[in-house]
């Protein structure tokens, strides 16, 4: 009997609601579960491009990917994440409900069965690790709870980024060149700002983006960081917003930070908005400490990892 690939994919995901699988994981399951149908598909293939079982699995991966738009049109419950690799899952929850479910974890962080912390706070050290290993950026966590809030309960809304960073432009320069740049009082750093989210989908994409715009307006580079991005329309919206505002997008792989990706590079601002930086430093002790570390770097020409939130395993 011929394999109805689309139906098999939807039925499999429907029996594992809310669980996310890559096209390869689904293809490997199909290969193991439907051996006779898969071998029939292999024998009926034209030409000799399916020579091995591995070739057959790869063909299934390609067909799952190519059928995705049609399957999603017929089955609105079939959803996907963006980034590499794309994950497929079945959910009857609305986009708003999915965000609410994630934010309930943020409000009450817990530990999973492995003892790992869940919630948005668990992303910060992973982001710091990725920034250091990929870009050599020293990072610092900004805790909005360490703010004065003297302007009232909403006076500092969307003011503070979750993580800030400093890039040493002369990390690979000869010492004489560093000294020369210092004498000329030229730029030695680029300052970065990051707003982290567990989930971005169509229901919260604009709110998340403009939160990043608001709290990153002072920096050379501003980024929105997401552990999950769901739906092609979401990524399309972010690309349109980038064209107008220049905020970049990082897809953070929470399981393997080294596999994280910059999906949209941020547009650089030439100058720091020191008036805004001054307000953040005046209102928040963490940001003030960040400014002190940047000043110290300009004074000494060195940055100590121990002073920053770079994970110790990278030292």
Short mmCIF file of C-alpha atoms in Angstrom, two decimals:
data_model
loop_
_atom_site.label_atom_id
_atom_site.label_comp_id
_atom_site.label_asym_id
_atom_site.label_seq_id
_atom_site.Cartn_x
_atom_site.Cartn_y
_atom_site.Cartn_z
CA UNK A 1 0.00 0.00 0.00
CA UNK A 2 1.34 3.42 -0.97
CA UNK A 3 2.44 5.68 1.88
CA UNK A 4 0.19 8.71 2.43
CA UNK A 5 2.97 10.82 3.83
CA UNK A 6 0.92 13.91 4.72
CA UNK A 7 -1.67 11.94 6.68
CA UNK A 8 1.00 9.93 8.49
CA UNK A 9 2.83 13.10 9.55
CA UNK A 10 -0.31 14.82 10.84
CA UNK A 11 -1.56 11.71 12.65
CA UNK A 12 1.83 11.17 14.31
CA UNK A 13 2.06 14.74 15.55
CA UNK A 14 -1.58 14.69 16.70
CA UNK A 15 -0.80 11.71 18.96
CA UNK A 16 2.10 13.72 20.49
CA UNK A 17 0.47 17.13 21.06
CA UNK A 18 2.76 20.07 21.89
CA UNK A 19 5.88 17.95 21.29
CA UNK A 20 8.28 19.34 18.68
CA UNK A 21 10.03 17.17 16.09
CA UNK A 22 12.35 17.98 13.20
CA UNK A 23 11.52 16.68 9.72
CA UNK A 24 14.39 14.20 10.07
CA UNK A 25 13.05 12.84 13.37
CA UNK A 26 9.64 12.35 11.77
CA UNK A 27 11.19 10.73 8.69
CA UNK A 28 13.22 8.31 10.80
CA UNK A 29 10.09 7.34 12.75
CA UNK A 30 8.21 6.73 9.48
CA UNK A 31 11.09 4.59 8.16
CA UNK A 32 11.01 2.41 11.29
CA UNK A 33 7.20 2.23 11.56
CA UNK A 34 6.31 1.63 7.90
CA UNK A 35 9.14 -0.56 6.54
CA UNK A 36 7.08 -2.25 3.78
CA UNK A 37 5.63 1.03 2.50
CA UNK A 38 9.06 2.67 2.58
CA UNK A 39 10.67 -0.15 0.61
CA UNK A 40 7.83 0.04 -1.91
CA UNK A 41 8.50 3.77 -2.24
CA UNK A 42 12.18 3.01 -2.76
CA UNK A 43 11.53 0.40 -5.45
CA UNK A 44 9.09 2.73 -7.26
CA UNK A 45 11.51 5.65 -7.32
CA UNK A 46 12.56 6.78 -10.76
CA UNK A 47 16.21 6.65 -11.60
CA UNK A 48 18.74 5.56 -9.02
CA UNK A 49 18.83 8.56 -6.68
CA UNK A 50 17.47 6.43 -3.79
CA UNK A 51 20.17 3.80 -3.45
CA UNK A 52 20.36 3.33 0.30
CA UNK A 53 18.16 3.55 3.39
CA UNK A 54 19.84 6.86 4.20
CA UNK A 55 18.83 8.17 0.77
CA UNK A 56 15.26 7.10 1.44
CA UNK A 57 15.14 8.89 4.81
CA UNK A 58 16.56 12.02 3.18
CA UNK A 59 13.85 11.82 0.51
CA UNK A 60 11.20 11.60 3.22
CA UNK A 61 12.72 14.68 4.90
CA UNK A 62 12.55 16.60 1.62
CA UNK A 63 8.94 15.59 0.97
CA UNK A 64 7.83 16.50 4.50
CA UNK A 65 9.37 19.95 4.04
CA UNK A 66 7.86 20.47 0.60
CA UNK A 67 4.37 19.39 1.74
CA UNK A 68 4.42 21.59 4.84
CA UNK A 69 2.54 24.64 3.41
CA UNK A 70 -0.26 22.46 2.02
CA UNK A 71 -0.52 20.42 5.22
CA UNK A 72 -0.69 23.53 7.38
CA UNK A 73 -3.40 25.02 5.17
CA UNK A 74 -5.51 21.88 5.59
CA UNK A 75 -4.62 21.40 9.27
CA UNK A 76 -4.34 24.70 11.18
CA UNK A 77 -3.29 22.75 14.27
CA UNK A 78 -0.05 21.75 12.52
CA UNK A 79 2.49 24.41 13.47
CA UNK A 80 6.18 24.97 12.99
CA UNK A 81 9.04 26.83 14.56
CA UNK A 82 11.50 28.93 12.59
CA UNK A 83 15.27 28.61 12.60
CA UNK A 84 17.52 25.62 12.07
CA UNK A 85 16.22 22.97 12.18
CA UNK A 86 12.54 23.79 11.77
CA UNK A 87 10.41 21.84 14.26
CA UNK A 88 6.89 20.52 13.60
CA UNK A 89 4.24 20.14 16.28
CA UNK A 90 0.48 19.79 16.78
CA UNK A 91 -1.35 22.23 19.03
CA UNK A 92 -4.95 23.28 19.51
CA UNK A 93 -3.89 26.30 21.58
CA UNK A 94 -4.14 29.75 20.05
CA UNK A 95 -0.99 31.85 19.65
CA UNK A 96 -2.09 33.98 22.60
CA UNK A 97 -2.63 30.89 24.76
CA UNK A 98 0.82 29.54 23.87
CA UNK A 99 2.47 32.78 24.97
CA UNK A 100 0.38 32.82 28.16
CA UNK A 101 1.48 29.27 28.96
CA UNK A 102 5.14 30.20 28.52
CA UNK A 103 4.82 33.41 30.52
CA UNK A 104 3.27 31.48 33.40
CA UNK A 105 6.62 29.68 33.65
CA UNK A 106 8.42 33.02 33.62
CA UNK A 107 6.26 34.28 36.49
CA UNK A 108 6.99 31.20 38.60
CA UNK A 109 10.36 29.69 37.58
CA UNK A 110 10.66 25.99 38.40
CA UNK A 111 13.15 23.20 37.88
CA UNK A 112 12.42 20.35 35.50
CA UNK A 113 13.09 16.65 36.18
CA UNK A 114 16.78 17.05 35.34
CA UNK A 115 17.13 19.87 37.84
CA UNK A 116 17.59 22.53 35.17
CA UNK A 117 15.94 25.89 35.72
CA UNK A 118 13.08 26.71 33.40
CA UNK A 119 11.78 30.11 32.44
CA UNK A 120 13.26 33.19 30.82
CA UNK A 121 16.00 33.52 33.44
CA UNK A 122 17.47 30.22 32.29
CA UNK A 123 18.25 31.82 28.92
CA UNK A 124 20.62 34.49 30.24
CA UNK A 125 23.69 32.33 30.96
CA UNK A 126 23.14 30.46 27.68
CA UNK A 127 23.05 33.75 25.82
CA UNK A 128 26.20 34.94 27.62
CA UNK A 129 27.99 31.74 26.63
CA UNK A 130 26.98 32.13 22.98
CA UNK A 131 27.97 35.80 22.86
CA UNK A 132 31.40 35.08 24.27
CA UNK A 133 32.18 32.05 22.11
CA UNK A 134 30.74 33.46 18.88
CA UNK A 135 31.56 37.17 19.10
CA UNK A 136 33.97 37.62 22.01
CA UNK A 137 31.39 39.89 23.68
CA UNK A 138 31.64 40.38 27.44
CA UNK A 139 28.10 40.35 28.86
CA UNK A 140 26.32 41.49 32.00
CA UNK A 141 22.84 40.67 33.30
CA UNK A 142 20.61 43.66 34.06
CA UNK A 143 18.03 42.94 36.76
CA UNK A 144 15.17 45.44 36.55
CA UNK A 145 14.35 44.67 40.19
CA UNK A 146 17.53 46.53 41.14
CA UNK A 147 16.00 49.78 39.87
CA UNK A 148 14.90 52.77 41.93
CA UNK A 149 11.39 52.95 40.37
CA UNK A 150 11.15 56.52 41.62
CA UNK A 151 9.13 57.42 38.52
CA UNK A 152 6.22 55.20 39.53
CA UNK A 153 5.17 51.62 38.67
CA UNK A 154 5.26 52.17 34.88
CA UNK A 155 7.88 54.91 34.74
CA UNK A 156 10.63 52.48 33.71
CA UNK A 157 8.55 50.17 31.52
CA UNK A 158 10.56 48.80 28.61
CA UNK A 159 13.60 50.75 29.80
CA UNK A 160 16.08 48.01 30.74
CA UNK A 161 17.42 45.25 28.48
CA UNK A 162 17.87 41.77 29.95
CA UNK A 163 21.55 41.53 29.02
CA UNK A 164 24.15 44.08 27.91
CA UNK A 165 27.52 43.47 26.32
CA UNK A 166 30.87 45.02 25.44
CA UNK A 167 32.91 44.05 22.39
CA UNK A 168 36.66 44.70 22.51
CA UNK A 169 37.46 45.90 18.99
CA UNK A 170 41.18 45.57 19.58
CA UNK A 171 41.25 42.08 21.05
CA UNK A 172 43.57 40.89 18.25
CA UNK A 173 45.55 44.09 17.79
CA UNK A 174 49.25 44.49 18.48
CA UNK A 175 49.90 46.21 21.80
CA UNK A 176 51.50 49.20 20.03
CA UNK A 177 48.35 49.66 17.97
CA UNK A 178 46.19 49.51 21.11
CA UNK A 179 48.36 52.16 22.77
CA UNK A 180 48.18 54.33 19.66
CA UNK A 181 44.37 54.12 19.58
CA UNK A 182 44.25 55.05 23.26
CA UNK A 183 46.40 58.12 22.61
CA UNK A 184 44.06 59.17 19.81
CA UNK A 185 41.05 58.55 22.08
CA UNK A 186 39.51 56.49 19.32
CA UNK A 187 36.84 53.82 19.78
CA UNK A 188 37.93 50.62 21.44
CA UNK A 189 34.50 49.07 22.03
CA UNK A 190 31.05 48.43 20.66
CA UNK A 191 28.20 48.20 23.17
CA UNK A 192 25.41 45.65 22.74
CA UNK A 193 21.89 45.27 24.17
CA UNK A 194 19.67 42.18 24.28
CA UNK A 195 16.01 41.50 25.08
CA UNK A 196 15.35 37.76 25.66
CA UNK A 197 12.08 35.86 25.18
CA UNK A 198 11.16 32.21 25.51
CA UNK A 199 8.60 32.34 22.69
CA UNK A 200 7.75 34.77 19.91
CA UNK A 201 4.75 34.10 17.67
CA UNK A 202 2.19 36.13 15.74
CA UNK A 203 0.37 37.23 18.88
CA UNK A 204 3.31 38.94 20.59
CA UNK A 205 5.83 39.62 17.81
CA UNK A 206 5.28 43.38 17.62
CA UNK A 207 5.21 43.85 21.39
CA UNK A 208 8.47 41.92 21.79
CA UNK A 209 10.14 43.78 18.95
CA UNK A 210 9.23 47.25 20.14
CA UNK A 211 10.25 46.35 23.67
CA UNK A 212 13.70 45.61 22.23
CA UNK A 213 13.60 48.88 20.26
CA UNK A 214 12.78 50.80 23.43
CA UNK A 215 15.39 49.30 25.73
CA UNK A 216 18.18 49.08 23.14
CA UNK A 217 18.02 52.63 21.78
CA UNK A 218 21.23 53.63 23.55
CA UNK A 219 23.52 50.88 22.16
CA UNK A 220 25.59 50.31 19.02
CA UNK A 221 23.78 47.00 18.45
CA UNK A 222 20.32 45.96 19.67
CA UNK A 223 19.03 42.41 19.49
CA UNK A 224 15.82 40.52 20.22
CA UNK A 225 16.67 36.98 21.38
CA UNK A 226 14.20 34.09 21.27
CA UNK A 227 14.42 30.44 22.29
CA UNK A 228 11.47 29.65 20.01
CA UNK A 229 10.08 31.50 16.98
CA UNK A 230 6.84 30.05 15.67
CA UNK A 231 5.43 30.61 12.20
CA UNK A 232 6.73 31.98 8.91
CA UNK A 233 4.53 35.05 9.27
CA UNK A 234 6.31 35.87 12.52
CA UNK A 235 9.74 35.85 10.91
CA UNK A 236 8.42 37.82 7.94
CA UNK A 237 7.03 40.47 10.31
CA UNK A 238 10.36 40.70 12.14
CA UNK A 239 12.22 41.23 8.85
CA UNK A 240 9.88 44.07 7.92
CA UNK A 241 10.29 45.69 11.34
CA UNK A 242 14.07 45.37 11.08
CA UNK A 243 14.05 47.36 7.85
CA UNK A 244 12.50 50.26 9.74
CA UNK A 245 14.25 50.02 13.12
CA UNK A 246 17.43 47.96 12.74
CA UNK A 247 16.94 45.62 15.71
CA UNK A 248 18.48 42.20 15.01
CA UNK A 249 17.22 38.72 15.85
CA UNK A 250 19.06 35.81 17.48
CA UNK A 251 17.55 32.32 17.61
CA UNK A 252 19.01 30.90 20.82
CA UNK A 253 19.37 27.12 20.95
CA UNK A 254 18.73 26.36 24.63
CA UNK A 255 19.97 22.78 24.28
CA UNK A 256 23.19 23.66 22.49
CA UNK A 257 24.04 27.39 22.60
CA UNK A 258 26.83 26.89 20.05
CA UNK A 259 24.13 26.09 17.47
CA UNK A 260 22.38 29.44 17.99
CA UNK A 261 21.96 31.65 14.95
CA UNK A 262 21.79 35.31 14.06
CA UNK A 263 18.72 35.24 11.82
CA UNK A 264 18.70 39.01 11.28
CA UNK A 265 21.93 40.99 11.87
CA UNK A 266 21.37 44.23 13.77
CA UNK A 267 22.06 47.52 12.03
CA UNK A 268 24.88 49.35 13.78
CA UNK A 269 24.39 52.77 15.34
CA UNK A 270 27.54 54.84 15.07
CA UNK A 271 27.17 56.63 18.39
CA UNK A 272 26.06 55.67 21.89
CA UNK A 273 23.10 57.62 23.25
CA UNK A 274 24.82 58.68 26.46
CA UNK A 275 21.80 60.62 27.71
CA UNK A 276 19.77 57.41 27.69
CA UNK A 277 22.70 55.44 29.12
CA UNK A 278 22.87 58.00 31.92
CA UNK A 279 19.21 57.47 32.78
CA UNK A 280 19.68 53.70 32.91
CA UNK A 281 22.78 54.05 35.09
CA UNK A 282 20.99 56.49 37.39
CA UNK A 283 17.97 54.22 37.80
CA UNK A 284 19.61 50.78 37.91
CA UNK A 285 22.64 49.55 39.88
CA UNK A 286 23.43 46.72 37.46
CA UNK A 287 23.63 49.09 34.52
CA UNK A 288 25.80 51.46 36.56
CA UNK A 289 28.17 48.55 37.24
CA UNK A 290 28.22 47.84 33.50
CA UNK A 291 29.22 51.43 32.74
CA UNK A 292 31.95 51.20 35.38
CA UNK A 293 33.34 48.07 33.71
CA UNK A 294 33.40 49.78 30.31
CA UNK A 295 35.19 52.77 31.87
CA UNK A 296 37.66 50.46 33.56
CA UNK A 297 38.40 48.81 30.22
CA UNK A 298 39.22 52.18 28.65
CA UNK A 299 41.46 53.04 31.59
CA UNK A 300 43.40 49.76 31.72
CA UNK A 301 42.94 48.29 28.25
CA UNK A 302 41.93 45.01 29.82
CA UNK A 303 38.68 43.23 30.70
CA UNK A 304 38.63 40.44 33.28
CA UNK A 305 36.18 37.62 32.65
CA UNK A 306 35.61 37.34 36.38
CA UNK A 307 34.02 40.81 36.39
CA UNK A 308 31.49 39.84 33.73
CA UNK A 309 28.74 37.23 33.46
CA UNK A 310 30.74 35.02 31.11
CA UNK A 311 30.30 31.36 32.20
CA UNK A 312 33.34 30.01 34.01
CA UNK A 313 33.58 27.00 31.69
CA UNK A 314 34.84 29.31 28.93
CA UNK A 315 37.88 30.51 30.86
#
